[in-house]
Coordinates of C-alpha atoms and ligand atoms in Angstrom, one line a residue:
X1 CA -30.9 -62.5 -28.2
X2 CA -27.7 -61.2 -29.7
X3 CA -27.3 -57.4 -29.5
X4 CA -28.3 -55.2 -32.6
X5 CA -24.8 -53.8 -32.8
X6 CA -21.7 -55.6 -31.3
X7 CA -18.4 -54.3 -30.9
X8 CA -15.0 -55.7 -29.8
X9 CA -11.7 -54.5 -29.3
X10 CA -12.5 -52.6 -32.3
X11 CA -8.7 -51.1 -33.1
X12 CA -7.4 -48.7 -35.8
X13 CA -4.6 -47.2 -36.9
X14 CA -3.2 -44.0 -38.7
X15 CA 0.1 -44.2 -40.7
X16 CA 1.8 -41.1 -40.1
X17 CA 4.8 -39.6 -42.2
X18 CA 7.3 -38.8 -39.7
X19 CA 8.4 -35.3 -41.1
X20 CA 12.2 -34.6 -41.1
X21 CA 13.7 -31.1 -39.9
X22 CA 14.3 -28.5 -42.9
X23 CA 14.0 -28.2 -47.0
X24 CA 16.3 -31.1 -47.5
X25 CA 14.5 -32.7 -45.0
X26 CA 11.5 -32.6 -47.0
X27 CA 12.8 -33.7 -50.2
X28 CA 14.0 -37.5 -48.1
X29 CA 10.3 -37.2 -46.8
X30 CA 9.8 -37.9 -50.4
X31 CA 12.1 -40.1 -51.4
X32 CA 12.1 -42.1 -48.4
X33 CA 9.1 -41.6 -46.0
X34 CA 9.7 -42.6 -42.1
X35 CA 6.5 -43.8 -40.5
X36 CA 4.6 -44.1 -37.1
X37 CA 1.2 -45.4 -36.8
X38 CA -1.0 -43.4 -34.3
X39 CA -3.8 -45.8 -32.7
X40 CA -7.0 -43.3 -33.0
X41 CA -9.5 -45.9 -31.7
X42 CA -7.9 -48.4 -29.1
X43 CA -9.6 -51.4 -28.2
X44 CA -13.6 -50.2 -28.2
X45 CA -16.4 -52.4 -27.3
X46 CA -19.7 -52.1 -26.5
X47 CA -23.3 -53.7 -27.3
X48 CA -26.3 -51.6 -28.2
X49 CA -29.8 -52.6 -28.1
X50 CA -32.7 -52.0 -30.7
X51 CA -34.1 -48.6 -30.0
X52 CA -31.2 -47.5 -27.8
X53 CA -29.8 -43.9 -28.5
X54 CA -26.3 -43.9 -27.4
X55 CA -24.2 -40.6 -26.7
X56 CA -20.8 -41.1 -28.0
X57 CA -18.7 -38.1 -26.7
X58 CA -14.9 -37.4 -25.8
X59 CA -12.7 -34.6 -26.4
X60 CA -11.3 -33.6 -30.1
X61 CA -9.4 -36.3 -31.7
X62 CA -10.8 -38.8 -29.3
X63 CA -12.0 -41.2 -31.9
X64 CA -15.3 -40.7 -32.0
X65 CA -15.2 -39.9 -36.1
X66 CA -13.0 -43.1 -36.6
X67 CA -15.1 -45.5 -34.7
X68 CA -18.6 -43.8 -36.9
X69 CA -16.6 -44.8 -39.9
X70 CA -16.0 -48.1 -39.0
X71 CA -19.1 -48.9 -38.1
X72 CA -20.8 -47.4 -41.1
X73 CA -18.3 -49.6 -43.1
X74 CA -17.0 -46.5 -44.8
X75 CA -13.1 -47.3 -43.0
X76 CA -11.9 -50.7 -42.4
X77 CA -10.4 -51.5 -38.6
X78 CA -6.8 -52.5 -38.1
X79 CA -8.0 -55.4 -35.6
X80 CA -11.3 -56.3 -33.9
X81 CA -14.9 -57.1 -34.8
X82 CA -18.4 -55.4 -35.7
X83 CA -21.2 -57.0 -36.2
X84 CA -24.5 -55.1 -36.8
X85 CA -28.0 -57.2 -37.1
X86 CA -25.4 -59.7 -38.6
X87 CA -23.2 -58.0 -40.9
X88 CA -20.2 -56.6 -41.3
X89 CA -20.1 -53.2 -42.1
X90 CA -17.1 -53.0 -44.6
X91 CA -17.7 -56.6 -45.5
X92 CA -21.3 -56.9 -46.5
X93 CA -21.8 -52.6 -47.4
X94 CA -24.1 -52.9 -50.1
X95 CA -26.3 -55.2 -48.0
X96 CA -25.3 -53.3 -45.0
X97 CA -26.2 -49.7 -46.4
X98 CA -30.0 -50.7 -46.8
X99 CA -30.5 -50.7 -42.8
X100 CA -28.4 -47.5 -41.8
X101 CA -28.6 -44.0 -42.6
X102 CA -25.7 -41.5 -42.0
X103 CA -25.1 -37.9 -41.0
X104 CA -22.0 -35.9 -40.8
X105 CA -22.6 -32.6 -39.6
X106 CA -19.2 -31.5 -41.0
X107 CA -20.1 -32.1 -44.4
X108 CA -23.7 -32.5 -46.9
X109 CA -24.1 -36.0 -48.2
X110 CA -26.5 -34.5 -50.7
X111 CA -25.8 -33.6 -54.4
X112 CA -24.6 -29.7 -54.0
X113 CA -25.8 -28.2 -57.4
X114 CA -29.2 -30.5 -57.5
X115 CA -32.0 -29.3 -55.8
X116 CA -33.2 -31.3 -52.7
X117 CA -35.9 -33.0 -54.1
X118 CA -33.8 -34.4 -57.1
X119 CA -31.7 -35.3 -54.1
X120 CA -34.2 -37.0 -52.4
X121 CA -35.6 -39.0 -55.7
X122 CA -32.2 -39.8 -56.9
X123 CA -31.5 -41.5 -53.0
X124 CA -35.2 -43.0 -53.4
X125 CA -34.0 -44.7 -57.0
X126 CA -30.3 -45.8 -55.0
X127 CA -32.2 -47.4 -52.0
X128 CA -35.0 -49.0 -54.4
X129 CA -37.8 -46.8 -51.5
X130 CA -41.2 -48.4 -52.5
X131 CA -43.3 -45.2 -53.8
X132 CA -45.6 -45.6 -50.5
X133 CA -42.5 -45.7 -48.1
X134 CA -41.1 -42.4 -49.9
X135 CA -44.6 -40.3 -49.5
X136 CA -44.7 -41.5 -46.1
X137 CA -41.1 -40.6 -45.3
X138 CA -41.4 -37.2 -46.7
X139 CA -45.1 -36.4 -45.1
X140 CA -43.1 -36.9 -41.8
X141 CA -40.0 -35.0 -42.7
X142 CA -42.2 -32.2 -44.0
X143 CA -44.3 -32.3 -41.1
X144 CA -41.5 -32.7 -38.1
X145 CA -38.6 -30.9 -40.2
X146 CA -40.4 -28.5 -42.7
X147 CA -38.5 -29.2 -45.6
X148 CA -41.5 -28.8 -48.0
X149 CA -40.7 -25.1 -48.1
X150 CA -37.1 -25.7 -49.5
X151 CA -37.8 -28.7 -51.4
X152 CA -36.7 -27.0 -55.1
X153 CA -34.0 -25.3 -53.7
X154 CA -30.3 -26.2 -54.8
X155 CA -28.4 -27.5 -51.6
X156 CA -25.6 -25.1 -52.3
X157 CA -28.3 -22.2 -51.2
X158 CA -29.3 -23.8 -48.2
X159 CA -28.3 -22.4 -44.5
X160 CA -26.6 -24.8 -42.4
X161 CA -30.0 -25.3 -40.3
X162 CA -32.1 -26.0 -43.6
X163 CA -29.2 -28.2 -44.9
X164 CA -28.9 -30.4 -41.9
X165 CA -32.5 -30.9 -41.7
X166 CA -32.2 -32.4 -45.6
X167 CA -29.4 -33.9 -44.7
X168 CA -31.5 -35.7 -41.7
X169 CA -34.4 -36.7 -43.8
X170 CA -32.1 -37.8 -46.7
X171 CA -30.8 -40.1 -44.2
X172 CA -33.7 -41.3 -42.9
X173 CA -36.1 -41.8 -47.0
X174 CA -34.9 -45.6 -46.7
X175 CA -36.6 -45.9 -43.2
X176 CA -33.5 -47.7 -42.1
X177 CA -32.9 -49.3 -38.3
X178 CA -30.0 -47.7 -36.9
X179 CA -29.0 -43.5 -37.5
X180 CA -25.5 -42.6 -37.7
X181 CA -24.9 -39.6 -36.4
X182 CA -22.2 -37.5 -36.1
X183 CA -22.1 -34.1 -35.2
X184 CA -25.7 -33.5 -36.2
X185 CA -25.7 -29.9 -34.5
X186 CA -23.0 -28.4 -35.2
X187 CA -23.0 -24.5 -35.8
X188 CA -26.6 -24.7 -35.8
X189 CA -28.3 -22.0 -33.5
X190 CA -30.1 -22.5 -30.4
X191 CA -33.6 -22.7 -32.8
X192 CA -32.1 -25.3 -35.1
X193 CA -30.8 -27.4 -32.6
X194 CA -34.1 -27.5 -30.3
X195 CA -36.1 -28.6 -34.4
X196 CA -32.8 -31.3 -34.8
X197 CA -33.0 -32.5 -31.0
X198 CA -37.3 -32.9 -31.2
X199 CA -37.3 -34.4 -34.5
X200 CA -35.1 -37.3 -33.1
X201 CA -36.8 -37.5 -30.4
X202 CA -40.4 -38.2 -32.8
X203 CA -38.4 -40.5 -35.2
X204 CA -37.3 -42.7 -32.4
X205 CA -40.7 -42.8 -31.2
X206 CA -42.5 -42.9 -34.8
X207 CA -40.1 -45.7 -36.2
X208 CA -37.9 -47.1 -33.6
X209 CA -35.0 -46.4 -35.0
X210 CA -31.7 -47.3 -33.0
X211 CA -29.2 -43.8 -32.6
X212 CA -25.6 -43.4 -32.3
X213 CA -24.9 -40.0 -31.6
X214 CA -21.6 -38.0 -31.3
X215 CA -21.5 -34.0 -30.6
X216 CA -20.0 -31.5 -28.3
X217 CA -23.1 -29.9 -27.2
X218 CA -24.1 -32.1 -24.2
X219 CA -27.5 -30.4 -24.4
X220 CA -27.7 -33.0 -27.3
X221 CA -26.9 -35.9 -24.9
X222 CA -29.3 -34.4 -21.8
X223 CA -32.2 -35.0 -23.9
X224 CA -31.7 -37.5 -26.6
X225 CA -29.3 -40.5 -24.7
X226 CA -30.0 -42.5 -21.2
X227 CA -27.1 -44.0 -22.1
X228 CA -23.6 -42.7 -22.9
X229 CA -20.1 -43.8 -24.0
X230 CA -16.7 -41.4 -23.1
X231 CA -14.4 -41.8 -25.6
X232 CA -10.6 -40.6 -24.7
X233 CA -7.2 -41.1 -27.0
X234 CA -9.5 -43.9 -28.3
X235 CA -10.1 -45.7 -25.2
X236 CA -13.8 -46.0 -23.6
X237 CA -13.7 -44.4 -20.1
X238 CA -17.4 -44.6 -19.3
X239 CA -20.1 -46.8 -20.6
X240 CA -23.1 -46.2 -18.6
X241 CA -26.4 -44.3 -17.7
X242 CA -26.4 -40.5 -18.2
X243 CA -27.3 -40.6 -14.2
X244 CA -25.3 -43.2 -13.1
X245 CA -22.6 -40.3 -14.2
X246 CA -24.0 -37.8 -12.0
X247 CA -24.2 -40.0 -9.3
X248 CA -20.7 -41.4 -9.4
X249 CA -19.8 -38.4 -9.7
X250 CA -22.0 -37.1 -7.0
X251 CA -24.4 -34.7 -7.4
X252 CA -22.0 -31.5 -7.1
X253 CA -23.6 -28.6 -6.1
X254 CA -21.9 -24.8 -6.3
X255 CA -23.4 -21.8 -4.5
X256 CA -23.0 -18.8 -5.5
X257 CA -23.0 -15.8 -3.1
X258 CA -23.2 -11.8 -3.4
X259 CA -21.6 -10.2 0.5
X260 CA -22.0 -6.8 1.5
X261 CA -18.9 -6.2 2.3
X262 CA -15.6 -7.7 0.4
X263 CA -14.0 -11.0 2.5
X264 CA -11.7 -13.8 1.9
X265 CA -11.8 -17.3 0.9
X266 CA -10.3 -18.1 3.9
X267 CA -13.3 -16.1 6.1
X268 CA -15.8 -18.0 4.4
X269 CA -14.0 -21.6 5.3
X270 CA -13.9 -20.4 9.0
X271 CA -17.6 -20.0 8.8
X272 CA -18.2 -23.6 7.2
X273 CA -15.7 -25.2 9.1
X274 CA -17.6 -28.1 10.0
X275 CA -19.1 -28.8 6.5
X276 CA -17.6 -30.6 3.5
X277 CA -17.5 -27.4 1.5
X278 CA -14.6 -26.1 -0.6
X279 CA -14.5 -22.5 -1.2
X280 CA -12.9 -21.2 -3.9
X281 CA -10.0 -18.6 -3.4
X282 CA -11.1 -15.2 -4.4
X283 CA -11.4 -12.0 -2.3
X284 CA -14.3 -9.3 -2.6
X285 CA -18.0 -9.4 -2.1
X286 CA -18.6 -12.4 -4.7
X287 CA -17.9 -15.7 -3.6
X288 CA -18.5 -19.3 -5.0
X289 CA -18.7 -22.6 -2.8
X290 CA -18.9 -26.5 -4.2
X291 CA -20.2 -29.7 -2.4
X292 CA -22.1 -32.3 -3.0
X293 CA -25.3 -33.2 -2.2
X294 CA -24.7 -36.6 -1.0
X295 CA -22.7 -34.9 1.5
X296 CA -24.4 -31.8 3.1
X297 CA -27.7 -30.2 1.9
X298 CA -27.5 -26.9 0.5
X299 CA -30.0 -25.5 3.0
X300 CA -27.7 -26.5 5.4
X301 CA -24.3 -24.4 4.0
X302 CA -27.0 -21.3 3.2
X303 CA -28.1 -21.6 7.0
X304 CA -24.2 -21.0 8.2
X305 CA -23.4 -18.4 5.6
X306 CA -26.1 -16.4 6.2
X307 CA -26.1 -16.7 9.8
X308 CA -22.5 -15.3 10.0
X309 CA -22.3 -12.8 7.0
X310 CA -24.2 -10.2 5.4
X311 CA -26.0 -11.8 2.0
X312 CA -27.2 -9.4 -0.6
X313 CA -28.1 -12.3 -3.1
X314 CA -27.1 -15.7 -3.1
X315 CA -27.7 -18.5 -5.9
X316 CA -27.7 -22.5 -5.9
X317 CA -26.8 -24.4 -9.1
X318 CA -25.9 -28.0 -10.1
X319 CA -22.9 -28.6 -11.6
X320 CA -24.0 -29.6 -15.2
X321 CA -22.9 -32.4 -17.1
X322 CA -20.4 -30.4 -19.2
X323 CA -18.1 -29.7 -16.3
X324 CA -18.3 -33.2 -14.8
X325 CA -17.3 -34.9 -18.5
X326 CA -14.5 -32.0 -18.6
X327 CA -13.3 -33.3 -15.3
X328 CA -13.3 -37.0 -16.6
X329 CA -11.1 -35.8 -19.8
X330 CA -8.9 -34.6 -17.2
X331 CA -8.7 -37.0 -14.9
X332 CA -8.2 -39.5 -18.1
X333 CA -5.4 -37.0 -19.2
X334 CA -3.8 -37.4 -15.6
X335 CA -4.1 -41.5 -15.4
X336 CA -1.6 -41.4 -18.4
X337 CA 0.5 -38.6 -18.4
Ligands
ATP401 N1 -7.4 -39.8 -42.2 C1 -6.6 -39.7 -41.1 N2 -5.3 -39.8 -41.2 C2 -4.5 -39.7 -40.2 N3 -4.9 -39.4 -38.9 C3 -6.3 -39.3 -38.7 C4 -7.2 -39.4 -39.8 N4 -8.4 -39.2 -39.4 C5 -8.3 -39.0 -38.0 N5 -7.0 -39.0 -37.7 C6 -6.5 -38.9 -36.3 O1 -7.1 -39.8 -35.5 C7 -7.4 -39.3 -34.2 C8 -8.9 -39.4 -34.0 O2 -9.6 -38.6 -34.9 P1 -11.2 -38.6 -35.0 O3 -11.6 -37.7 -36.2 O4 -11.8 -39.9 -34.9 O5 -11.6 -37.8 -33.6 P2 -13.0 -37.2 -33.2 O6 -13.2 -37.7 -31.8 O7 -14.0 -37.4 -34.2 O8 -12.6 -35.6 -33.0 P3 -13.5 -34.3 -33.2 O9 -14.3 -34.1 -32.0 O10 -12.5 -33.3 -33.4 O11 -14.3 -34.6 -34.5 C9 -6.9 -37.9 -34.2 O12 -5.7 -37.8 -33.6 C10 -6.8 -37.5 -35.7 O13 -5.8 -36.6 -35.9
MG402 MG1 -15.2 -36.1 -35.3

C-alpha cells in the first residue's frame, strides 16, 4: 500500500533582492532589483505511514517552516512532488484541507477579537463538522486540554499556554488524519508543555491521527516521535529511529567527578591510560570525562579513578539527545564548509 504522505525531491526556492551598497544604492534596488534565489528546502523526501509521529528538527532556517508549508499546500514548491492520501496539497486544497489540521506555534490561527467558542463554531460551519462529531471533539478537548474554562474568552486575552491549547483543539474539531505541527511548544512553560506533549500523546491514541512535528525542544521529540528527520540548509541528514540515533552515535557517556585536591587533565589521562576515555582540559578539583558505552563500562573508568585519586563526589550521565543533534549540525556544517 502506498504511503499516507509521499515526498520527493521536494525543492523550493526564495527570490532574494540583492541589496546594493549606500542611499543611491537603494534607489537602483528600486528601479532595477538584482536577484539571487536561496534554495530553503533542497531535495527532501521521505514516506510517512498512518499513525506515524515524525520529529522534523534542524537548526534555525533549516527548512523545516518551508517544507510545513508545502505540505499543508499553503506555499507551492519550485520542483518535486507531494502526495498526501492522494492529493496534492496546493493542487487539490479545498479537498485537501478537510483531512489535515495545522498549528503554528509562532502565530493563533483563531479569530483574535472573537471569543473561542465563536472560533470554534465559525471553524465547525467552515469544515461542515456533523453536530455529533463537534460535541465529541470538544468533550475530548475539554477533558484532555481544559479549554471549557476559557471557552467565552476573547483569544486576544488568552496566555500563550491557554492559546495554544485552542489553537490545538481548533485544529483538531474536523477530526482530520494527519496534524501539522509546527512549533507547538514554543515559549510555553515546563507545565504547558508536559499538558501539549500528553494531550498528543491521547489524540494519537484516541483517533489515530498521523503527526508531523517540528520544535527545538527535543523533550518534544523524546516522547512524542520513534522516528525522526534532521533537517540542515534544506537537506535531510538523518531519517531514522530516535535510537538508531543514539546508537550510531553511540551511547556517549560523560562522568562527572568532584577531587579533593585540584589536578590536571593531563593527571587524569595518566590514570585512564589504557581506557578509551577523553578527558576534558581543565585544572582544579572538578573534572569531566566522555566515552561511550559500547566501548568501556562506566564502572570500569569509576574503578581506575577512584582507585588512584581521592573522590569527594562523582556523577554518571548520558549524553542527551540535544548534544548529539548539535554535534550532527556541526558535523553537517563541516561536510560543506
Ligand atoms: N518568505 C520568505 N522569503 C525569503 N526567504 C525566506 C522566506 N521564508 C523563509 N525564508 C528563508 O528560508 C530559509 C528556511 O526558512 P524556514 O522558515 O523554513 O526555516 P526553519 O527551519 O523553520 O527555521 P526556524 O527554526 O527558525 O523556524 C531561511 O534561510 C529563511 O531565511
Ligand atoms: Mg520555522
Amino acid at each position: 500500500m502506498a504511503p499516507l504522505i509521499h515526498v520527493r525531491d521536494l525543492t523550493r526556492d526564495y527570490r532574494l533582492i540583492k541589496k546594493r551598497e549606500g542611499v543611491a544604492g537603494g534607489f537602483v534596488d528600486l528601479l532595477r532589483p538584482r536577484y539571487r534565489d536561496l534554495r530553503a528546502v533542497d531535495s527532501v523526501c521521505f514516506d510517512i505511514e498512518a499513525g506515524e509521529m515524525v520529529g522534523y528538527i534542524g537548526a534555525n532556517g533549516a527548512g523545516k517552516s518551508t517544507t510545513i508549508k508545502m505540505l499543508t499546500g499553503i506555499l507551492t514548491p519550485t520542483s518535486g512532488k507531494v502526495s498526501v492520501g492522494g492529493l496534492v496539497p496546493w493542487r487539490d486544497r479545498l479537498q485537501y484541507t478537510r483531512h489535515i489540521g495545522v498549528v503554528f506555534g509562532q502565530r493563533t490561527q483563531l479569530w483574535w477579537d472573537l471569543a473561542v467558542i465563536e472560533s470554534f463554531r465559525l471553524l465547525r460551519k467552515i469544515y461542515e463538522v456533523p453536530e455529533n462529531i463537534y460535541a465529541e471533539q470538544m468533550k475530548v478537548f475539554d477533558d484532555l486540554l481544559g479549554v471549557g474554562e476559557f471557552l467565552h474568552q476573547p483569544v486576544r486575552k488568552l496566555s500563550l499556554g491557554q492559546r495554544m491549547r485552542c489553537d490545538l483543539a481548533a485544529a483538531l474539531l474536523h477530526r482530520p488524519r494527519i496534524l501539522f505541527l509546527d512549533e507547538p511548544t514554543i515559549g510555553l512553560d515546563v507545565v504547558a508543555k508536559e499538558s501539549v506533549r500528553g494531550f498528543l500523546r491521547e489524540i494519537r491514541d484516541l483517533q489515530g491521527v498521523t503527526v508531523i512535528l517540528t520544535t527545538h525542544d527535543l523533550g518534544d521529540i523524546e516522547q512524542l516521535c520513534r522516528r525522526v528527520i534532521i533537517i540542515d540548509k534544506g537537506e535531510v541528514h538523518f531519517d531514522g529511529e530516535l535510537e538508531d540515533l543514539r546508537t550510531r552515535l553511540g551511547r556517549r557517556v560523560r562522568l562527572t567527578v568532584d577531587l579533593r585536591e585540584a589536578v590536571t587533565a593531563d593527571d587524569l589521562r595518566k590514570v585512564t591510560a589504557d581506557l578509551p576515555v577523553t578527558w576534558r582540559d581543565r585544572e582544579g578539583k572538578n573534572h569531566v570525562a566522555e566515552f561511550r558505552r559500547a566501548e568501556v563500562s562506566g564502572a570500569e573508568v569509576i574503578r581506575q579513578v577512584v582507585n588512584d585519586c581521592q573522590v569527594s563526589d562523582l556523577h554518571l550521565a548520558e549524553v542527551d539527545i540535544e548534544e548529539i543533534v548539535r554535534d550532527i549540525y556541526r558535523a553537517a556544517g563541516k561536510e560543506k564548509a
